[in-house]
CSV table of C-alpha atoms in Angstrom, one decimal:
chain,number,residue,atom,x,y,z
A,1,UNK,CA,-118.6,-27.5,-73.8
A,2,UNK,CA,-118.4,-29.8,-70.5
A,3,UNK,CA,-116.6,-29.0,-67.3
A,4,UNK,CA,-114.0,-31.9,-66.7
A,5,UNK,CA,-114.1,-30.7,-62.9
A,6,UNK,CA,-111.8,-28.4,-61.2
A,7,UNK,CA,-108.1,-28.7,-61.3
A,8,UNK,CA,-106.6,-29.4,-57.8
A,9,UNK,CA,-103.1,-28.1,-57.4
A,10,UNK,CA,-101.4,-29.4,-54.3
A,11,UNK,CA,-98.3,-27.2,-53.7
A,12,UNK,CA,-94.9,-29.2,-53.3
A,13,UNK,CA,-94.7,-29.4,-49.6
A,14,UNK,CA,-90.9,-30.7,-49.3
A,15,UNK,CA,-88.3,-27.9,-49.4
A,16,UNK,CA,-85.8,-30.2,-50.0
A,17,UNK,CA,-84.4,-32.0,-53.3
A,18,UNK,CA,-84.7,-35.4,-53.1
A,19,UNK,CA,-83.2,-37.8,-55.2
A,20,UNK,CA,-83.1,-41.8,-55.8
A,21,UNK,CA,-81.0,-43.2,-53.2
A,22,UNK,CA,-80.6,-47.4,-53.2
A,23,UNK,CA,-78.7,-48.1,-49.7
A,24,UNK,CA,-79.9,-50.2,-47.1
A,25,UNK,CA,-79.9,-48.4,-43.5
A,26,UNK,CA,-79.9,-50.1,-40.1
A,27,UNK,CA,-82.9,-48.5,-38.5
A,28,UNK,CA,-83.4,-48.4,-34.4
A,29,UNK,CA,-85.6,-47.8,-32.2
A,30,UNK,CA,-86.4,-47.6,-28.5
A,31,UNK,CA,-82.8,-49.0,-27.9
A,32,UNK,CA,-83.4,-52.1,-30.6
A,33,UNK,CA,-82.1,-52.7,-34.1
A,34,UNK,CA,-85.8,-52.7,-36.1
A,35,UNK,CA,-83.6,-54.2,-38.8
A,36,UNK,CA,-82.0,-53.5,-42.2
A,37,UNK,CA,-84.2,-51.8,-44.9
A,38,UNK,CA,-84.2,-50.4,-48.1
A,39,UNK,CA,-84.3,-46.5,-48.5
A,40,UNK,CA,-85.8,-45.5,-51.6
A,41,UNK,CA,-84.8,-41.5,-51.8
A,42,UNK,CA,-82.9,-39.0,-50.0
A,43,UNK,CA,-82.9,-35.4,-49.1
A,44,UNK,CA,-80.4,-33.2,-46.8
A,45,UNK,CA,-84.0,-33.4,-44.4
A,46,UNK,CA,-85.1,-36.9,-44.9
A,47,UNK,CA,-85.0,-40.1,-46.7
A,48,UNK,CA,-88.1,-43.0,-47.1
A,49,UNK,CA,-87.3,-46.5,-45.8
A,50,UNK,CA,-89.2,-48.8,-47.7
A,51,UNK,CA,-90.9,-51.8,-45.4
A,52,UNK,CA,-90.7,-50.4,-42.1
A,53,UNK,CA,-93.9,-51.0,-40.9
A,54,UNK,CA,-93.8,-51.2,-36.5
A,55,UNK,CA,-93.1,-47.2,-36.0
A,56,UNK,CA,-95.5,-44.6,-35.6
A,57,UNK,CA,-96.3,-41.0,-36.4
A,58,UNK,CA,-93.0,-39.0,-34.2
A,59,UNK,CA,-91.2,-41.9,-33.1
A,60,UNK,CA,-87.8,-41.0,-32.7
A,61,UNK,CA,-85.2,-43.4,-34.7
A,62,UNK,CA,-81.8,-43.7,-35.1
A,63,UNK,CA,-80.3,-45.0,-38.9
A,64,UNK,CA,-77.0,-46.2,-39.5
A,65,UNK,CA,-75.5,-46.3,-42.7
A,66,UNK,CA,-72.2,-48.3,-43.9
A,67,UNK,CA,-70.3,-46.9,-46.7
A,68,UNK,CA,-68.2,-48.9,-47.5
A,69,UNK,CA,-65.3,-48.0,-50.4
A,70,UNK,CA,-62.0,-49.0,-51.8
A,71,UNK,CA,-59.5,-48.2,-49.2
A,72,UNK,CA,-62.1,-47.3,-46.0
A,73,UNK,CA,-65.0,-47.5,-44.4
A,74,UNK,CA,-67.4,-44.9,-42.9
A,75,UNK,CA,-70.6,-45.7,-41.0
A,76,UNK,CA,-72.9,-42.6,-40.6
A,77,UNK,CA,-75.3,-41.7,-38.2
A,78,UNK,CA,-78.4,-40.1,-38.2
A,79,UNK,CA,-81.3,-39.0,-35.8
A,80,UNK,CA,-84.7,-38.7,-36.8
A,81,UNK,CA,-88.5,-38.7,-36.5
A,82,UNK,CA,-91.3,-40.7,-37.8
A,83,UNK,CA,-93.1,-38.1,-40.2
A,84,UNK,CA,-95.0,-39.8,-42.6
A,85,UNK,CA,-96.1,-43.7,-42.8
A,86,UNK,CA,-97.3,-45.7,-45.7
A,87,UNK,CA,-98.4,-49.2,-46.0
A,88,UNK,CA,-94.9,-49.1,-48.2
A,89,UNK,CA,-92.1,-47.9,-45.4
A,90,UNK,CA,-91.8,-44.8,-43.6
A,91,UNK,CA,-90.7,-40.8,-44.1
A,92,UNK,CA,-87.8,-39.9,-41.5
A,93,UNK,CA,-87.1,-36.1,-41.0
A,94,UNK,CA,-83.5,-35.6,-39.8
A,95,UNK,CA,-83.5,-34.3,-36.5
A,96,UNK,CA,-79.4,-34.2,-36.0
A,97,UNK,CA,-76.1,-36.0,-37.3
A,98,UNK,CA,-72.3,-35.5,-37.3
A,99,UNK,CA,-70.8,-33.5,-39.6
A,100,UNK,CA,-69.3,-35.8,-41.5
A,101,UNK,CA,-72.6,-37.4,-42.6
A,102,UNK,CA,-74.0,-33.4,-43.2
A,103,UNK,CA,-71.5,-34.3,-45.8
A,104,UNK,CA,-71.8,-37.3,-47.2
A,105,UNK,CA,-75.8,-36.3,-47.7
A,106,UNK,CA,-75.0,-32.8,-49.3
A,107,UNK,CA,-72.4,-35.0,-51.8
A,108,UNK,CA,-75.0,-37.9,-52.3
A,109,UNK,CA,-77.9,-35.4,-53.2
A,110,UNK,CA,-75.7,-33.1,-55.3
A,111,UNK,CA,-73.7,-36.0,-57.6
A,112,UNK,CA,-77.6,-37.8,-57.8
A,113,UNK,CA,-79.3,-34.3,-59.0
A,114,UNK,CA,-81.0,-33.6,-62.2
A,115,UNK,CA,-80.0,-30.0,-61.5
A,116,UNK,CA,-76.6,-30.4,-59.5
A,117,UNK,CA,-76.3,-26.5,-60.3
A,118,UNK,CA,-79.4,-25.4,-58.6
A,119,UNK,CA,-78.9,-27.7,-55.6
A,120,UNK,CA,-75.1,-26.0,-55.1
A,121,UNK,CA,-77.2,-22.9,-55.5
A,122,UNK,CA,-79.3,-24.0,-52.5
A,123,UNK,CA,-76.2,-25.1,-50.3
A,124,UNK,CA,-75.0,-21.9,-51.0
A,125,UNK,CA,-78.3,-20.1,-49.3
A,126,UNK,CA,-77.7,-21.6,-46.2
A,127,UNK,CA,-74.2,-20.2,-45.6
A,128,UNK,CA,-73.7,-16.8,-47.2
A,129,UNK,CA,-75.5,-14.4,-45.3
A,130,UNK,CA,-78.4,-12.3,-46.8
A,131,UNK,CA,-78.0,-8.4,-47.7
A,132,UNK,CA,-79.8,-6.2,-45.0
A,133,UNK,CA,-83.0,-4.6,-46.4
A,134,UNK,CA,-82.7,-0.7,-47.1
């Protein structure tokens, strides 16, 4: 019997669900619109915009997205940092938004969900407060 080599298990470092998300955000920078890219997934911390290549590791950003639908219009905003970068685009961690984009992002990641049940189940962690140990 041969040893194949040792298994390497890498823990899931995102606490986050993430989901497929095909928008295209405004993303700026220093004061200047870096341009219009596509993001590739989302989560209520972060999303990936594919072919960003001119920010670095912690960069603050600001994204702008336009949804647009039947009868409105609602362009959300979002500020971030720089946390991971690929020759494909970059990882953006939320650092603050409005509310109303909080919720747009908590409807987006539910409705796109393999488990839309367990993500409610997550949402709900955050605001019912946890029993006091004994």
């Amino acid at each position: 019997m041969t040893n194949a080599g040792a298994l390497i298990f890498t823990p899931e470092k995102r606490k986050d669900v993430r989901v497929i998300f095909t928008r295209t955000v405004k993303v700026f920078s220093q004061g200047r619109l870096q341009g219009q890219f596509p993001a590739r997934n989302l989560s209520l911390g972060g999303l990936f915009v594919e072919g960003v290549t001119n920010l670095s590791l912690g960069q603050d950003c600001h994204l702008e997205l336009c949804e647009t639908g039947h009868r409105s219009s609602l362009i959300l905003k979002f500020r971030g940092i720089v946390r991971r970068a690929t020759k494909d685009g970059i990882g953006i961690s939320f650092t603050s938004m409005e509310d109303d984009s909080f919720m747009f992002l908590q409807t987006m990641v539910l409705y796109s969900s393999d488990d839309p049940i367990g993500v409610a189940e997550r949402f709900l962690e955050d605001f019912v407060p946890k029993a006091a140990s004994a």
